[in-house]
PDB file of C-alpha atoms in Angstrom:
ATOM      1  CA  MET A  24      -2.747 -98.579 -87.608  1.00 66.00           C
ATOM      2  CA  SER A  25      -5.031 -95.712 -88.273  1.00 79.00           C
ATOM      3  CA  GLY A  26      -4.779 -93.052 -91.005  1.00 74.00           C
ATOM      4  CA  VAL A  27      -3.898 -90.443 -88.195  1.00 69.00           C
ATOM      5  CA  ALA A  28      -1.224 -92.471 -86.561  1.00 68.00           C
ATOM      6  CA  VAL A  29       0.435 -93.089 -89.743  1.00 70.00           C
ATOM      7  CA  VAL A  30       0.379 -89.313 -90.807  1.00 67.00           C
ATOM      8  CA  LEU A  31       1.613 -88.461 -87.225  1.00 67.00           C
ATOM      9  CA  ALA A  32       4.399 -91.076 -87.691  1.00 65.00           C
ATOM     10  CA  VAL A  33       5.404 -89.668 -90.813  1.00 68.00           C
ATOM     11  CA  VAL A  34       5.325 -86.060 -89.366  1.00 64.00           C
ATOM     12  CA  VAL A  35       7.419 -87.102 -86.429  1.00 66.00           C
ATOM     13  CA  LEU A  36      10.020 -88.863 -88.486  1.00 69.00           C
ATOM     14  CA  GLY A  37      10.183 -86.097 -90.851  1.00 63.00           C
ATOM     15  CA  TRP A  38      10.854 -83.490 -87.964  1.00 65.00           C
ATOM     16  CA  VAL A  39      13.692 -85.783 -86.823  1.00 61.00           C
ATOM     17  CA  GLY A  40      15.201 -86.223 -89.781  1.00 56.00           C
ATOM     18  CA  VAL A  41      15.271 -82.673 -90.653  1.00 52.00           C
ATOM     19  CA  SER A  42      16.388 -81.830 -87.163  1.00 53.00           C
ATOM     20  CA  ALA A  43      19.191 -84.185 -87.434  1.00 47.00           C
ATOM     21  CA  ARG A  44      20.234 -82.792 -90.409  1.00 58.00           C
ATOM     22  CA  GLY A  45      20.106 -79.144 -89.681  1.00 47.00           C
ATOM     23  CA  LEU A  46      22.062 -80.069 -86.338  1.00 49.00           C
ATOM     24  CA  TRP A  47      24.907 -81.775 -88.739  1.00 45.00           C
ATOM     25  CA  VAL A  48      25.091 -78.732 -90.933  1.00 43.00           C
ATOM     26  CA  TYR A  49      25.143 -76.124 -87.847  1.00 44.00           C
ATOM     27  CA  ALA A  50      27.958 -78.252 -86.317  1.00 46.00           C
ATOM     28  CA  ASN A  51      30.220 -78.536 -89.559  1.00 49.00           C
ATOM     29  CA  HIS A  52      29.684 -74.825 -90.716  1.00 47.00           C
ATOM     30  CA  ASP A  53      32.404 -72.550 -91.059  1.00 51.00           C
ATOM     31  CA  ARG A  54      32.719 -70.156 -88.191  1.00 51.00           C
ATOM     32  CA  ILE A  55      33.417 -67.124 -89.878  1.00 61.00           C
ATOM     33  CA  GLU A  56      35.264 -65.562 -86.727  1.00 73.00           C
ATOM     34  CA  LEU A  57      37.903 -68.656 -86.588  1.00 94.00           C
ATOM     35  CA  ILE A  58      40.385 -70.520 -88.653  1.00 95.00           C
ATOM     36  CA  ASP A  59      38.735 -73.732 -88.476  1.00 94.00           C
ATOM     37  CA  ASP A  60      39.256 -75.798 -91.801  1.00 95.00           C
ATOM     38  CA  PRO A  61      41.497 -78.751 -90.406  1.00 95.00           C
ATOM     39  CA  ALA A  62      43.697 -78.585 -93.694  1.00 96.00           C
ATOM     40  CA  VAL A  63      44.256 -74.858 -92.961  1.00 97.00           C
ATOM     41  CA  VAL A  64      44.632 -75.173 -89.221  1.00 97.00           C
ATOM     42  CA  GLN A  65      47.446 -77.577 -89.580  1.00 98.00           C
ATOM     43  CA  VAL A  66      49.494 -75.369 -91.868  1.00 98.00           C
ATOM     44  CA  VAL A  67      48.648 -72.378 -89.679  1.00 98.00           C
ATOM     45  CA  ASP A  68      49.664 -74.064 -86.340  1.00 98.00           C
ATOM     46  CA  ALA A  69      53.342 -75.349 -87.704  1.00 98.00           C
ATOM     47  CA  ALA A  70      53.804 -71.869 -89.513  1.00 98.00           C
ATOM     48  CA  CYS A  71      52.923 -70.063 -86.199  1.00 98.00           C
ATOM     49  CA  VAL A  72      55.165 -72.296 -83.891  1.00 98.00           C
ATOM     50  CA  ARG A  73      58.101 -71.818 -86.553  1.00 98.00           C
ATOM     51  CA  MET A  74      57.393 -67.965 -86.439  1.00 98.00           C
ATOM     52  CA  ASN A  75      56.888 -67.718 -82.858  1.00 98.00           C
ATOM     53  CA  GLU A  76      60.387 -69.296 -82.406  1.00 98.00           C
ATOM     54  CA  GLN A  77      62.135 -67.134 -84.992  1.00 98.00           C
ATOM     55  CA  VAL A  78      60.525 -64.065 -83.705  1.00 98.00           C
ATOM     56  CA  ALA A  79      61.642 -64.858 -79.986  1.00 97.00           C
ATOM     57  CA  ALA A  80      65.199 -65.697 -81.224  1.00 97.00           C
ATOM     58  CA  SER A  81      65.213 -62.187 -83.237  1.00 97.00           C
ATOM     59  CA  ALA A  82      64.064 -60.046 -80.294  1.00 95.00           C
ATOM     60  CA  VAL A  83      65.065 -56.493 -80.233  1.00 91.00           C
ATOM     61  CA  PRO A  84      67.533 -56.150 -77.346  1.00 89.00           C
ATOM     62  CA  ALA A  85      66.653 -53.428 -75.017  1.00 89.00           C
ATOM     63  CA  GLY A  86      68.753 -50.287 -75.506  1.00 90.00           C
ATOM     64  CA  ALA A  87      70.329 -51.624 -78.788  1.00 93.00           C
ATOM     65  CA  PRO A  88      71.738 -49.197 -81.187  1.00 95.00           C
ATOM     66  CA  ALA A  89      69.446 -48.047 -83.968  1.00 95.00           C
ATOM     67  CA  ASP A  90      71.003 -50.312 -86.498  1.00 95.00           C
ATOM     68  CA  ARG A  91      70.973 -53.399 -84.660  1.00 96.00           C
ATOM     69  CA  ALA A  92      67.530 -52.730 -83.645  1.00 96.00           C
ATOM     70  CA  ALA A  93      66.425 -52.304 -87.369  1.00 97.00           C
ATOM     71  CA  ALA A  94      68.200 -55.486 -88.066  1.00 97.00           C
ATOM     72  CA  ALA A  95      66.271 -57.506 -85.318  1.00 97.00           C
ATOM     73  CA  ILE A  96      62.912 -55.869 -86.782  1.00 98.00           C
ATOM     74  CA  ARG A  97      63.724 -57.122 -90.012  1.00 98.00           C
ATOM     75  CA  ALA A  98      64.799 -60.638 -88.917  1.00 98.00           C
ATOM     76  CA  GLN A  99      61.429 -60.779 -86.987  1.00 98.00           C
ATOM     77  CA  ASP A 100      59.489 -59.356 -90.133  1.00 98.00           C
ATOM     78  CA  ALA A 101      61.339 -62.209 -92.383  1.00 98.00           C
ATOM     79  CA  ALA A 102      59.873 -64.641 -89.912  1.00 98.00           C
ATOM     80  CA  VAL A 103      56.376 -63.451 -90.082  1.00 98.00           C
ATOM     81  CA  GLU A 104      56.561 -63.302 -93.993  1.00 98.00           C
ATOM     82  CA  GLU A 105      57.758 -66.800 -94.074  1.00 98.00           C
ATOM     83  CA  MET A 106      54.640 -67.712 -92.133  1.00 98.00           C
ATOM     84  CA  VAL A 107      52.336 -65.814 -94.405  1.00 98.00           C
ATOM     85  CA  ALA A 108      54.076 -67.481 -97.476  1.00 98.00           C
ATOM     86  CA  SER A 109      53.388 -70.884 -96.093  1.00 98.00           C
ATOM     87  CA  VAL A 110      49.791 -70.396 -95.223  1.00 98.00           C
ATOM     88  CA  ARG A 111      49.255 -68.569 -98.699  1.00 98.00           C
ATOM     89  CA  ALA A 112      50.782 -71.812-100.503  1.00 98.00           C
ATOM     90  CA  LEU A 113      47.460 -73.359 -99.357  1.00 98.00           C
ATOM     91  CA  GLY A 114      45.874 -71.658-102.576  1.00 97.00           C
ATOM     92  CA  THR A 115      43.294 -68.883-102.747  1.00 95.00           C
ATOM     93  CA  GLU A 116      40.302 -71.184-103.042  1.00 95.00           C
ATOM     94  CA  ARG A 117      41.027 -73.123 -99.779  1.00 96.00           C
ATOM     95  CA  LEU A 118      41.735 -69.704 -97.815  1.00 96.00           C
ATOM     96  CA  ALA A 119      38.748 -68.055 -99.219  1.00 94.00           C
ATOM     97  CA  ASN A 120      36.520 -71.020 -97.993  1.00 93.00           C
ATOM     98  CA  ASP A 121      37.766 -70.881 -94.297  1.00 94.00           C
ATOM     99  CA  ARG A 122      36.976 -67.178 -93.620  1.00 90.00           C
ATOM    100  CA  PRO A 123      38.904 -65.119 -91.894  1.00 95.00           C
ATOM    101  CA  THR A 124      42.206 -66.371 -93.049  1.00 96.00           C
ATOM    102  CA  GLN A 125      42.794 -64.297 -95.835  1.00 96.00           C
ATOM    103  CA  ALA A 126      41.831 -61.104 -93.715  1.00 95.00           C
ATOM    104  CA  TRP A 127      44.407 -62.435 -91.115  1.00 97.00           C
ATOM    105  CA  LEU A 128      46.987 -62.910 -93.388  1.00 98.00           C
ATOM    106  CA  ALA A 129      46.367 -59.311 -95.046  1.00 97.00           C
ATOM    107  CA  ASP A 130      46.761 -58.027 -91.251  1.00 97.00           C
ATOM    108  CA  TRP A 131      49.939 -59.676 -91.055  1.00 98.00           C
ATOM    109  CA  SER A 132      51.139 -58.222 -94.208  1.00 98.00           C
ATOM    110  CA  THR A 133      49.993 -54.607 -92.784  1.00 98.00           C
ATOM    111  CA  LEU A 134      52.053 -55.197 -89.613  1.00 98.00           C
ATOM    112  CA  VAL A 135      55.111 -56.235 -91.271  1.00 98.00           C
ATOM    113  CA  ALA A 136      54.861 -53.002 -93.684  1.00 98.00           C
ATOM    114  CA  ALA A 137      54.432 -50.705 -90.864  1.00 98.00           C
ATOM    115  CA  ARG A 138      57.330 -52.436 -88.965  1.00 98.00           C
ATOM    116  CA  GLU A 139      59.542 -52.084 -91.929  1.00 98.00           C
ATOM    117  CA  GLN A 140      58.838 -48.297 -92.412  1.00 97.00           C
ATOM    118  CA  HIS A 141      59.909 -47.950 -88.398  1.00 97.00           C
ATOM    119  CA  ALA A 142      62.882 -50.025 -89.064  1.00 97.00           C
ATOM    120  CA  ASP A 143      63.928 -47.892 -92.365  1.00 97.00           C
ATOM    121  CA  ALA A 144      63.446 -44.823 -90.350  1.00 97.00           C
ATOM    122  CA  LEU A 145      65.585 -46.204 -87.523  1.00 96.00           C
ATOM    123  CA  ALA A 146      68.472 -47.112 -90.029  1.00 95.00           C
ATOM    124  CA  SER A 147      68.471 -43.718 -91.323  1.00 96.00           C
ATOM    125  CA  GLY A 148      69.072 -42.264 -88.047  1.00 94.00           C
ATOM    126  CA  GLY A 149      65.597 -41.080 -87.427  1.00 91.00           C
ATOM    127  CA  THR A 150      63.797 -41.281 -84.199  1.00 92.00           C
ATOM    128  CA  PRO A 151      60.297 -42.618 -85.360  1.00 95.00           C
ATOM    129  CA  THR A 152      57.430 -43.077 -83.062  1.00 94.00           C
ATOM    130  CA  TRP A 153      55.787 -46.693 -83.090  1.00 96.00           C
ATOM    131  CA  ALA A 154      52.144 -47.460 -83.219  1.00 95.00           C
ATOM    132  CA  VAL A 155      50.536 -50.610 -84.191  1.00 97.00           C
ATOM    133  CA  PRO A 156      48.157 -50.157 -87.266  1.00 97.00           C
ATOM    134  CA  VAL A 157      44.629 -49.470 -86.490  1.00 96.00           C
ATOM    135  CA  ALA A 158      41.394 -50.811 -88.093  1.00 93.00           C
ATOM    136  CA  ASP A 159      38.005 -49.877 -86.922  1.00 91.00           C
ATOM    137  CA  GLY A 160      39.422 -48.086 -84.010  1.00 94.00           C
ATOM    138  CA  THR A 161      41.037 -51.124 -82.822  1.00 93.00           C
ATOM    139  CA  PRO A 162      44.938 -52.089 -83.109  1.00 96.00           C
ATOM    140  CA  ILE A 163      45.015 -54.731 -85.675  1.00 97.00           C
ATOM    141  CA  THR A 164      47.080 -57.083 -83.281  1.00 96.00           C
ATOM    142  CA  ARG A 165      44.015 -57.322 -81.153  1.00 95.00           C
ATOM    143  CA  ARG A 166      42.034 -58.179 -84.283  1.00 93.00           C
ATOM    144  CA  MET A 167      44.789 -60.918 -85.367  1.00 96.00           C
ATOM    145  CA  ALA A 168      44.710 -62.712 -81.884  1.00 94.00           C
ATOM    146  CA  THR A 169      40.893 -63.884 -82.304  1.00 94.00           C
ATOM    147  CA  VAL A 170      41.120 -66.232 -84.945  1.00 95.00           C
ATOM    148  CA  ASP A 171      42.477 -69.086 -82.591  1.00 92.00           C
ATOM    149  CA  ALA A 172      45.625 -69.568 -84.215  1.00 96.00           C
ATOM    150  CA  PRO A 173      49.048 -69.895 -82.034  1.00 97.00           C
ATOM    151  CA  CYS A 174      50.639 -67.029 -83.739  1.00 97.00           C
ATOM    152  CA  ASP A 175      51.669 -64.306 -81.504  1.00 95.00           C
ATOM    153  CA  PRO A 176      51.000 -60.754 -82.733  1.00 96.00           C
ATOM    154  CA  ALA A 177      51.529 -59.152 -79.370  1.00 94.00           C
ATOM    155  CA  ALA A 178      55.405 -60.321 -79.499  1.00 94.00           C
ATOM    156  CA  LEU A 179      55.587 -57.902 -82.501  1.00 96.00           C
ATOM    157  CA  ALA A 180      53.589 -54.763 -81.050  1.00 94.00           C
ATOM    158  CA  ASP A 181      56.506 -53.262 -79.001  1.00 92.00           C
ATOM    159  CA  LEU A 182      59.371 -51.602 -81.118  1.00 92.00           C
ATOM    160  CA  PRO A 183      62.162 -49.204 -80.092  1.00 86.00           C
TER     161      PRO A 183
END
């Protein structure tokens, strides 16, 4: 084998090795727009299923008196808080390594805080208007729905 052939073989094998390594890294990188760490996904999926069931079971009845509507809102919010706590129990290091999980959880907390203010106003006899909190000109529920998790923020977007 000539020297040129050896150099060519080394270059080709090196290129194949670097390409294979690059493909492996790309295929296994953290997609920052999705919750994709398998350990996080497992907890999020289970917590979301529980939350969705509890939210549906505590739906605000149409035309309900203000105190009953406020109680239903709070029951739904408790289900959300339980889901958030379940996911946060994974620890900050694991969650920080799977973007956008922490921002997604913060959006859930923001939604609950706004809903709690609405429930307080209803319970005190007020007639509050409701709007989903907005970030960067977009309702947070829209952003929350883009992380590929089975939680349903739309079920919490409409209030009396």
